[in-house]
Every structure is written in C-alpha cells, then in structure tokens.
Amino acid sequence: MSPRRFAPAAALLCLWAGLAAAAPGPWEQEVAEAARAVTAAESGGLSVRLAAMTRLIAAQEDGQAQLRTRLALLGAEEEKLASGLAQEEDRTARLLAALERLGDAEAPLPLLHPQGALAAARAATMTGDVVAALSAERAALSARLDHVQGLRQAAQDASARLDALRDETAAARQAMIDAAAQGRPLPAAFDSESAAAQAAALGISDLTGLGARLGPERPSGAAPSDLPLPVEALPVAEGDGWRMKAGYGTLVSAPAAGHVLYAGPLRGHRLVMVIELAPGRTLSLAGLGRVLLRSGDPVAPGQPLGFLPDAPPAAMAAQESHGNVTPAPFTSGDLPGDTLYMETRDANRPADPALWFAAEEDKRPK
C-alpha cells in the first residue's frame, strides 16, 4: 500500500458495521467496535491512533482464531456426514440387489424365501418400503452435507478476507509509524484504493448488497415526490435507476432532507452516498469522485453532497505520473467518470425514480 495516497477512513467503519449487521457474532462485533475507535482517533495524536489500530489488529486476529475453530468443527461434521452418507448408500445398494434377485423371472420363488412365493412377494414389498425410507434418509443426509460444506466454504472465504484485512491494517499502522519517524504528516488509516478493496473483500459489490447491509426498514409515511434532480442533466434509464451525464467535477446536491446512511467506496461505482429520506426510503448516488459528508450526518435540501471526478482517468493518470499526489478515486466497472448513477429504494427494493423526481416531461427517461 502506497503511503503517499491516503483519504479519510470513515468508510471503513461503515463497512465493518455492515459486516456485523449482516452476520452478527462475537468477532464481527469486536472488529466493528475497534474500527469505530480507529475512525474516532483520526483527529488524535500518534499514540492514540496507533493504539486504536493495534486494537483493531488484535480484534482481527481474534476473529481469525474463532474462524479457525469454526473451520475445524465444520470439517469434523463434514467428515462424519460423509461417512454416514456412504454407509446409507451401501445399505441401499444391498437392498436394491435383493430386490433385483426377487425380480429375477428365472429364479424359483420358493427358493428365494423359505415360506414360499407369497412370503417372497410380501418381503419384496417391505424391502421396497425400506429402500424408499433409506433413500429419503440418504437425501436428508446429502442435503445436510451440502449445507455444512457451504458453511465451511463461507468460513474459509471469511478467513481469507479477514487475513487480507489484517495485513492491510498492519501495513497502514506501519505507514503511520514511518511517517512519524520521517517527520511527515500522519496519513489517514486507509487510502481510497484500500478502502474500496475492503468493500469488495466484505462481499459488497452492488447497491442492493449495500442496502441489505444497512438494514432496510419497512417504509412509513408518504413517498417523496416532485424532488429536484441532484445534478443538471438529462436522466437516462439504466438498470434499476437513472444515469445522468453531468460532466466532470459537477457538484451533486441533496434533493431533499434526510441523513447519510453510508458514504464511501463501492466496487464498480467509485464513491457512493446512501441517504435515508424517510424511514425505509433511500436515495443512492453512485459515481462520485469526492464526498463532503460522512455516515450519520444530517442532510438539508440543496446541501452539497460531493463532486463527480475532476478529470477523465487518463488525465488523472498523467497528472500522477508527473508527481501529483492527489488521491485518485477508485474506479471499476463501466460507469463513466462524468456520470452520476441514481437509484431510489423502498425497503431496499428498487422504486421508479420518476415517482419521486419532478423531471420535466421531455427530460424523463423513455
């Protein structure tokens, strides 16, 4: 991680809090609390910030230990289930072989059962019932095995992500120590690129997933209506929302009052801001290059929220090659740098933006 490109770390807190909300547990809660401490310590001195980051590393390592224990337990259960399934398959195979012998037209039925043909037929029926029961039991075991294997894979993925996040935190802490030793200004805990990578590492890859992490509520009250667009541009329908090509560096303004649920990076969308306009009703703005508010901040109608990127990616790359150390926004996917993407949601379900916004008739998406 390059120590020369840092941006505020408020997004990290939201990401860890989202992880805890999605899968609450001891280590997730510990990491979320430690991440809050890192964010709160941003304005403090070196010792305070290092202590907060050390606590975060300890929480991450504790999470790694808990995940290793869980993996061991799941591995043992998987082995037990696999053994039981193999035994059930063997029992079923033996019974099926017996049924095949009973169905052999060339075999004298009295020889297949000591009490004669009728007893042999009854035995065949009972054996068929047993086979059906064993098949159902085998199917249940197989489903349980699939479930445990899925849990084990999820735990392995979580362990790998947590390992990467722990390394990222340790690198950020070392960069802070190096900056202090060299007399340079202390960097923020995480830069824009690593924060975006952490968003991806936590499994948040789209606005729907982000909304689920934020915990949607049941909508209450009347839905917003006749809102002004956040930028002066012609909206174009795209996916569940609208794209608006407003130009590089365009100021994005709040169309209504509310508060910020999330402000930070999201893979494929650069920086994202999610504003709750009313309980359960959110406005998501994606493609920002810079945000001016943080999670929890109140929002007033018309308030500046942030800006689209200042220049095309090629121009920014050229600037950086000439020594410009301004942090470049994390970019991925196909969202152009001069374009804002907007979605409106009720309880994290897409709502038609045309119902909320008062775009002129000739400017509405067709």
GROMACS .gro file of C-alpha atoms in nm:
model
  366
    1MET     CA    1   0.000   0.000   0.000
    2SER     CA    2   0.149   0.331  -0.103
    3PRO     CA    3   0.190   0.567   0.199
    4ARG     CA    4   0.156   0.874  -0.022
    5ARG     CA    5  -0.206   0.825  -0.124
    6PHE     CA    6  -0.443   0.846   0.169
    7ALA     CA    7  -0.804   0.955   0.215
    8PRO     CA    8  -1.035   0.966   0.522
    9ALA     CA    9  -1.120   0.628   0.672
   10ALA     CA   10  -1.486   0.689   0.763
   11ALA     CA   11  -1.591   0.436   0.501
   12LEU     CA   12  -1.408   0.158   0.685
   13LEU     CA   13  -1.633   0.195   0.989
   14CYS     CA   14  -1.944   0.165   0.771
   15LEU     CA   15  -1.806  -0.146   0.605
   16TRP     CA   16  -1.725  -0.321   0.931
   17ALA     CA   17  -2.060  -0.216   1.078
   18GLY     CA   18  -2.229  -0.356   0.767
   19LEU     CA   19  -2.046  -0.685   0.815
   20ALA     CA   20  -2.163  -0.708   1.174
   21ALA     CA   21  -2.521  -0.629   1.071
   22ALA     CA   22  -2.518  -0.894   0.801
   23ALA     CA   23  -2.372  -1.171   1.018
   24PRO     CA   24  -2.368  -1.059   1.385
   25GLY     CA   25  -2.130  -1.255   1.603
   26PRO     CA   26  -1.863  -1.202   1.868
   27TRP     CA   27  -1.567  -1.137   1.638
   28GLU     CA   28  -1.766  -0.926   1.391
   29GLN     CA   29  -1.886  -0.703   1.676
   30GLU     CA   30  -1.537  -0.673   1.820
   31VAL     CA   31  -1.394  -0.572   1.483
   32ALA     CA   32  -1.675  -0.321   1.425
   33GLU     CA   33  -1.613  -0.160   1.764
   34ALA     CA   34  -1.239  -0.148   1.701
   35ALA     CA   35  -1.299   0.011   1.359
   36ARG     CA   36  -1.512   0.279   1.525
   37ALA     CA   37  -1.220   0.354   1.754
   38VAL     CA   38  -0.986   0.388   1.454
   39THR     CA   39  -1.222   0.637   1.292
   40ALA     CA   40  -1.273   0.830   1.615
   41ALA     CA   41  -0.896   0.852   1.664
   42GLU     CA   42  -0.832   1.012   1.322
   43SER     CA   43  -0.813   1.358   1.480
   44GLY     CA   44  -0.590   1.244   1.766
   45GLY     CA   45  -0.218   1.216   1.808
   46LEU     CA   46   0.016   0.938   1.705
   47SER     CA   47  -0.011   0.734   2.026
   48VAL     CA   48  -0.392   0.746   2.025
   49ARG     CA   49  -0.415   0.643   1.661
   50LEU     CA   50  -0.158   0.365   1.694
   51ALA     CA   51  -0.338   0.229   2.000
   52ALA     CA   52  -0.667   0.222   1.808
   53MET     CA   53  -0.511   0.043   1.513
   54THR     CA   54  -0.338  -0.206   1.745
   55ARG     CA   55  -0.675  -0.284   1.900
   56LEU     CA   56  -0.823  -0.336   1.553
   57ILE     CA   57  -0.542  -0.576   1.461
   58ALA     CA   58  -0.600  -0.769   1.785
   59ALA     CA   59  -0.973  -0.793   1.709
   60GLN     CA   60  -0.897  -0.918   1.359
   61GLU     CA   61  -0.655  -1.179   1.494
   62ASP     CA   62  -0.916  -1.293   1.747
   63GLY     CA   63  -1.161  -1.327   1.460
   64GLN     CA   64  -0.907  -1.537   1.272
   65ALA     CA   65  -0.875  -1.770   1.574
   66GLN     CA   66  -1.253  -1.805   1.605
   67LEU     CA   67  -1.283  -1.882   1.236
   68ARG     CA   68  -1.010  -2.147   1.259
   69THR     CA   69  -1.205  -2.314   1.541
   70ARG     CA   70  -1.524  -2.300   1.339
   71LEU     CA   71  -1.348  -2.448   1.038
   72ALA     CA   72  -1.220  -2.738   1.248
   73LEU     CA   73  -1.569  -2.812   1.384
   74LEU     CA   74  -1.729  -2.789   1.042
   75GLY     CA   75  -1.459  -3.012   0.895
   76ALA     CA   76  -1.526  -3.278   1.159
   77GLU     CA   77  -1.901  -3.260   1.100
   78GLU     CA   78  -1.850  -3.280   0.725
   79GLU     CA   79  -1.636  -3.592   0.765
   80LYS     CA   80  -1.898  -3.754   0.991
   81LEU     CA   81  -2.180  -3.676   0.749
   82ALA     CA   82  -1.983  -3.802   0.451
   83SER     CA   83  -1.915  -4.130   0.634
   84GLY     CA   84  -2.283  -4.167   0.726
   85LEU     CA   85  -2.388  -4.096   0.371
   86ALA     CA   86  -2.150  -4.362   0.239
   87GLN     CA   87  -2.295  -4.616   0.484
   88GLU     CA   88  -2.652  -4.533   0.380
   89GLU     CA   89  -2.560  -4.570   0.015
   90ASP     CA   90  -2.408  -4.911   0.088
   91ARG     CA   91  -2.721  -5.028   0.274
   92THR     CA   92  -2.946  -4.906  -0.007
   93ALA     CA   93  -2.730  -5.080  -0.267
   94ARG     CA   94  -2.755  -5.412  -0.080
   95LEU     CA   95  -3.134  -5.386  -0.058
   96LEU     CA   96  -3.162  -5.298  -0.424
   97ALA     CA   97  -2.955  -5.605  -0.507
   98ALA     CA   98  -3.200  -5.815  -0.305
   99LEU     CA   99  -3.493  -5.666  -0.496
  100GLU     CA  100  -3.325  -5.748  -0.824
  101ARG     CA  101  -3.291  -6.109  -0.717
  102LEU     CA  102  -3.660  -6.120  -0.621
  103GLY     CA  103  -3.748  -5.982  -0.961
  104ASP     CA  104  -3.546  -6.243  -1.148
  105ALA     CA  105  -3.804  -6.440  -1.352
  106GLU     CA  106  -3.572  -6.739  -1.384
  107ALA     CA  107  -3.530  -6.787  -1.007
  108PRO     CA  108  -3.781  -7.020  -0.834
  109LEU     CA  109  -3.969  -6.805  -0.580
  110PRO     CA  110  -3.981  -7.080  -0.313
  111LEU     CA  111  -3.603  -7.086  -0.319
  112LEU     CA  112  -3.590  -6.709  -0.256
  113HIS     CA  113  -3.800  -6.730   0.062
  114PRO     CA  114  -3.841  -7.038   0.286
  115GLN     CA  115  -4.217  -6.973   0.328
  116GLY     CA  116  -4.295  -6.967  -0.041
  117ALA     CA  117  -4.398  -6.726  -0.316
  118LEU     CA  118  -4.648  -6.518  -0.111
  119ALA     CA  119  -4.395  -6.455   0.161
  120ALA     CA  120  -4.140  -6.364  -0.104
  121ALA     CA  121  -4.381  -6.108  -0.254
  122ARG     CA  122  -4.450  -5.958   0.089
  123ALA     CA  123  -4.078  -5.941   0.156
  124ALA     CA  124  -4.026  -5.763  -0.174
  125THR     CA  125  -4.291  -5.503  -0.083
  126MET     CA  126  -4.140  -5.446   0.260
  127THR     CA  127  -3.794  -5.422   0.110
  128GLY     CA  128  -3.919  -5.162  -0.137
  129ASP     CA  129  -4.063  -4.958   0.152
  130VAL     CA  130  -3.733  -4.981   0.335
  131VAL     CA  131  -3.545  -4.871   0.024
  132ALA     CA  132  -3.774  -4.568  -0.008
  133ALA     CA  133  -3.717  -4.478   0.357
  134LEU     CA  134  -3.342  -4.520   0.320
  135SER     CA  135  -3.345  -4.308   0.006
  136ALA     CA  136  -3.524  -4.029   0.194
  137GLU     CA  137  -3.274  -4.056   0.479
  138ARG     CA  138  -2.988  -4.050   0.231
  139ALA     CA  139  -3.134  -3.739   0.064
  140ALA     CA  140  -3.161  -3.566   0.403
  141LEU     CA  141  -2.800  -3.656   0.484
  142SER     CA  142  -2.689  -3.530   0.144
  143ALA     CA  143  -2.872  -3.200   0.194
  144ARG     CA  144  -2.717  -3.160   0.539
  145LEU     CA  145  -2.373  -3.237   0.397
  146ASP     CA  146  -2.421  -2.977   0.123
  147HIS     CA  147  -2.525  -2.723   0.388
  148VAL     CA  148  -2.222  -2.794   0.607
  149GLN     CA  149  -1.991  -2.777   0.305
  150GLY     CA  150  -2.143  -2.439   0.219
  151LEU     CA  151  -2.086  -2.316   0.575
  152ARG     CA  152  -1.728  -2.439   0.565
  153GLN     CA  153  -1.664  -2.264   0.234
  154ALA     CA  154  -1.817  -1.943   0.370
  155ALA     CA  155  -1.595  -1.968   0.678
  156GLN     CA  156  -1.290  -2.026   0.458
  157ASP     CA  157  -1.379  -1.722   0.248
  158ALA     CA  158  -1.433  -1.511   0.560
  159SER     CA  159  -1.100  -1.627   0.700
  160ALA     CA  160  -0.920  -1.532   0.378
  161ARG     CA  161  -1.088  -1.191   0.374
  162LEU     CA  162  -1.003  -1.130   0.738
  163ASP     CA  163  -0.641  -1.230   0.676
  164ALA     CA  164  -0.621  -0.974   0.397
  165LEU     CA  165  -0.785  -0.704   0.611
  166ARG     CA  166  -0.549  -0.776   0.898
  167ASP     CA  167  -0.250  -0.738   0.664
  168GLU     CA  168  -0.399  -0.414   0.531
  169THR     CA  169  -0.443  -0.276   0.882
  170ALA     CA  170  -0.091  -0.373   0.983
  171ALA     CA  171   0.051  -0.208   0.670
  172ALA     CA  172  -0.146   0.111   0.743
  173ARG     CA  173  -0.017   0.113   1.101
  174GLN     CA  174   0.342   0.072   0.982
  175ALA     CA  175   0.296   0.352   0.729
  176MET     CA  176   0.183   0.577   1.012
  177ILE     CA  177   0.490   0.486   1.218
  178ASP     CA  178   0.720   0.551   0.921
  179ALA     CA  179   0.559   0.890   0.856
  180ALA     CA  180   0.610   0.992   1.218
  181ALA     CA  181   0.973   0.876   1.211
  182GLN     CA  182   1.042   1.078   0.895
  183GLY     CA  183   0.865   1.389   1.022
  184ARG     CA  184   0.593   1.372   0.757
  185PRO     CA  185   0.224   1.445   0.825
  186LEU     CA  186   0.046   1.143   0.964
  187PRO     CA  187  -0.163   0.971   0.695
  188ALA     CA  188  -0.519   0.858   0.743
  189ALA     CA  189  -0.564   0.495   0.840
  190PHE     CA  190  -0.672   0.374   0.495
  191ASP     CA  191  -0.641   0.516   0.146
  192SER     CA  192  -0.921   0.527  -0.110
  193GLU     CA  193  -0.797   0.222  -0.301
  194SER     CA  194  -0.758   0.002   0.005
  195ALA     CA  195  -1.096   0.111   0.139
  196ALA     CA  196  -1.252   0.012  -0.192
  197ALA     CA  197  -1.070  -0.319  -0.179
  198GLN     CA  198  -1.206  -0.375   0.171
  199ALA     CA  199  -1.558  -0.306   0.043
  200ALA     CA  200  -1.507  -0.576  -0.217
  201ALA     CA  201  -1.347  -0.808   0.037
  202LEU     CA  202  -1.652  -0.785   0.260
  203GLY     CA  203  -1.870  -0.904  -0.024
  204ILE     CA  204  -2.039  -0.572  -0.102
  205SER     CA  205  -2.043  -0.545  -0.480
  206ASP     CA  206  -2.367  -0.367  -0.569
  207LEU     CA  207  -2.623  -0.121  -0.434
  208THR     CA  208  -2.864  -0.399  -0.343
  209GLY     CA  209  -2.600  -0.571  -0.134
  210LEU     CA  210  -2.506  -0.243   0.028
  211GLY     CA  211  -2.872  -0.174   0.109
  212ALA     CA  212  -2.905  -0.516   0.269
  213ARG     CA  213  -2.602  -0.446   0.488
  214LEU     CA  214  -2.757  -0.117   0.600
  215GLY     CA  215  -3.065  -0.299   0.728
  216PRO     CA  216  -3.373  -0.178   0.535
  217GLU     CA  217  -3.679  -0.079   0.735
  218ARG     CA  218  -4.045  -0.101   0.644
  219PRO     CA  219  -4.133   0.224   0.463
  220SER     CA  220  -4.357   0.462   0.654
  221GLY     CA  221  -4.531   0.782   0.553
  222ALA     CA  222  -4.586   0.919   0.207
  223ALA     CA  223  -4.325   0.852  -0.060
  224PRO     CA  224  -4.119   1.153  -0.173
  225SER     CA  225  -4.244   1.335  -0.480
  226ASP     CA  226  -4.158   1.631  -0.704
  227LEU     CA  227  -3.794   1.629  -0.596
  228PRO     CA  228  -3.533   1.820  -0.797
  229LEU     CA  229  -3.259   1.617  -0.962
  230PRO     CA  230  -2.925   1.611  -0.778
  231VAL     CA  231  -2.747   1.740  -1.092
  232GLU     CA  232  -2.850   1.935  -1.400
  233ALA     CA  233  -2.853   1.661  -1.662
  234LEU     CA  234  -3.080   1.453  -1.880
  235PRO     CA  235  -3.163   1.127  -1.699
  236VAL     CA  236  -3.134   0.801  -1.890
  237ALA     CA  237  -3.293   0.482  -1.760
  238GLU     CA  238  -3.029   0.224  -1.670
  239GLY     CA  239  -3.093  -0.092  -1.467
  240ASP     CA  240  -3.300  -0.005  -1.162
  241GLY     CA  241  -3.219   0.365  -1.173
  242TRP     CA  242  -3.115   0.665  -1.381
  243ARG     CA  243  -2.783   0.771  -1.527
  244MET     CA  244  -2.712   1.141  -1.561
  245LYS     CA  245  -2.417   1.261  -1.766
  246ALA     CA  246  -2.344   1.585  -1.583
  247GLY     CA  247  -1.975   1.640  -1.665
  248TYR     CA  248  -1.651   1.602  -1.477
  249GLY     CA  249  -1.629   1.788  -1.147
  250THR     CA  250  -2.003   1.858  -1.128
  251LEU     CA  251  -2.140   1.942  -0.784
  252VAL     CA  252  -2.403   1.696  -0.660
  253SER     CA  253  -2.670   1.843  -0.430
  254ALA     CA  254  -2.925   1.688  -0.197
  255PRO     CA  255  -3.276   1.682  -0.345
  256ALA     CA  256  -3.439   1.658   0.000
  257ALA     CA  257  -3.372   1.642   0.372
  258GLY     CA  258  -3.255   1.322   0.536
  259HIS     CA  259  -2.942   1.172   0.684
  260VAL     CA  260  -2.645   0.981   0.544
  261LEU     CA  261  -2.657   0.606   0.595
  262TYR     CA  262  -2.334   0.540   0.405
  263ALA     CA  263  -2.065   0.744   0.234
  264GLY     CA  264  -1.771   0.558   0.088
  265PRO     CA  265  -1.638   0.338  -0.192
  266LEU     CA  266  -1.825   0.057  -0.363
  267ARG     CA  267  -1.669  -0.166  -0.627
  268GLY     CA  268  -1.776  -0.060  -0.974
  269HIS     CA  269  -1.939   0.262  -0.852
  270ARG     CA  270  -1.646   0.473  -0.725
  271LEU     CA  271  -1.776   0.659  -0.418
  272VAL     CA  272  -2.136   0.608  -0.314
  273MET     CA  273  -2.367   0.804  -0.084
  274VAL     CA  274  -2.687   0.649   0.052
  275ILE     CA  275  -2.931   0.897   0.204
  276GLU     CA  276  -3.238   0.796   0.402
  277LEU     CA  277  -3.508   1.046   0.306
  278ALA     CA  278  -3.772   0.879   0.523
  279PRO     CA  279  -3.782   0.555   0.725
  280GLY     CA  280  -3.720   0.271   0.479
  281ARG     CA  281  -3.687   0.505   0.178
  282THR     CA  282  -3.337   0.568   0.048
  283LEU     CA  283  -3.167   0.754  -0.234
  284SER     CA  284  -2.840   0.604  -0.361
  285LEU     CA  285  -2.598   0.823  -0.557
  286ALA     CA  286  -2.307   0.641  -0.719
  287GLY     CA  287  -2.009   0.755  -0.925
  288LEU     CA  288  -1.889   1.037  -0.701
  289GLY     CA  289  -1.523   1.130  -0.701
  290ARG     CA  290  -1.536   1.314  -0.368
  291VAL     CA  291  -1.789   1.320  -0.085
  292LEU     CA  292  -1.840   1.602   0.163
  293LEU     CA  293  -2.041   1.420   0.430
  294ARG     CA  294  -1.995   1.115   0.649
  295SER     CA  295  -2.222   0.842   0.774
  296GLY     CA  296  -2.475   0.979   1.022
  297ASP     CA  297  -2.453   1.340   0.903
  298PRO     CA  298  -2.784   1.525   0.861
  299VAL     CA  299  -2.873   1.643   0.511
  300ALA     CA  300  -3.063   1.959   0.420
  301PRO     CA  301  -3.240   2.020   0.085
  302GLY     CA  302  -2.993   2.162  -0.166
  303GLN     CA  303  -2.692   2.085   0.052
  304PRO     CA  304  -2.373   1.996  -0.141
  305LEU     CA  305  -2.305   1.624  -0.111
  306GLY     CA  306  -1.993   1.584  -0.322
  307PHE     CA  307  -1.847   1.609  -0.670
  308LEU     CA  308  -1.803   1.387  -0.972
  309PRO     CA  309  -1.437   1.314  -1.059
  310ASP     CA  310  -1.243   1.621  -1.166
  311ALA     CA  311  -1.091   1.473  -1.482
  312PRO     CA  312  -1.103   1.164  -1.705
  313PRO     CA  313  -0.899   0.869  -1.573
  314ALA     CA  314  -0.632   0.915  -1.843
  315ALA     CA  315  -0.578   1.275  -1.740
  316MET     CA  316  -0.555   1.178  -1.375
  317ALA     CA  317  -0.300   0.911  -1.458
  318ALA     CA  318  -0.093   1.165  -1.650
  319GLN     CA  319  -0.108   1.405  -1.354
  320GLU     CA  320   0.005   1.134  -1.115
  321SER     CA  321   0.298   1.038  -1.339
  322HIS     CA  322   0.420   1.399  -1.306
  323GLY     CA  323   0.422   1.386  -0.928
  324ASN     CA  324   0.065   1.491  -0.845
  325VAL     CA  325  -0.020   1.304  -0.524
  326THR     CA  326  -0.392   1.391  -0.509
  327PRO     CA  327  -0.578   1.066  -0.433
  328ALA     CA  328  -0.750   0.930  -0.741
  329PRO     CA  329  -1.099   0.790  -0.686
  330PHE     CA  330  -1.130   0.415  -0.702
  331THR     CA  331  -1.274   0.326  -1.042
  332SER     CA  332  -1.405  -0.004  -1.170
  333GLY     CA  333  -1.684  -0.129  -1.390
  334ASP     CA  334  -1.829   0.074  -1.675
  335LEU     CA  335  -1.961   0.388  -1.502
  336PRO     CA  336  -1.805   0.686  -1.686
  337GLY     CA  337  -1.632   0.945  -1.472
  338ASP     CA  338  -1.864   1.224  -1.587
  339THR     CA  339  -2.180   1.031  -1.498
  340LEU     CA  340  -2.386   1.007  -1.182
  341TYR     CA  341  -2.598   0.697  -1.123
  342MET     CA  342  -2.906   0.726  -0.901
  343GLU     CA  343  -3.139   0.466  -0.751
  344THR     CA  344  -3.445   0.513  -0.532
  345ARG     CA  345  -3.544   0.230  -0.298
  346ASP     CA  346  -3.829   0.130  -0.066
  347ALA     CA  347  -3.705  -0.120   0.196
  348ASN     CA  348  -3.411  -0.192  -0.038
  349ARG     CA  349  -3.644  -0.273  -0.328
  350PRO     CA  350  -3.599  -0.053  -0.637
  351ALA     CA  351  -3.862   0.216  -0.686
  352ASP     CA  352  -3.920   0.408  -1.009
  353PRO     CA  353  -3.727   0.738  -0.979
  354ALA     CA  354  -3.997   0.905  -1.191
  355LEU     CA  355  -4.234   0.870  -0.895
  356TRP     CA  356  -4.001   1.069  -0.671
  357PHE     CA  357  -3.842   1.323  -0.904
  358ALA     CA  358  -4.004   1.609  -1.094
  359ALA     CA  359  -3.803   1.589  -1.415
  360GLU     CA  360  -3.969   1.779  -1.699
  361GLU     CA  361  -4.177   1.557  -1.925
  362ASP     CA  362  -3.943   1.594  -2.222
  363LYS     CA  363  -3.645   1.507  -1.999
  364ARG     CA  364  -3.785   1.189  -1.847
  365PRO     CA  365  -3.622   0.862  -1.950
  366LYS     CA  366  -3.815   0.684  -2.223
   0.00000   0.00000   0.00000
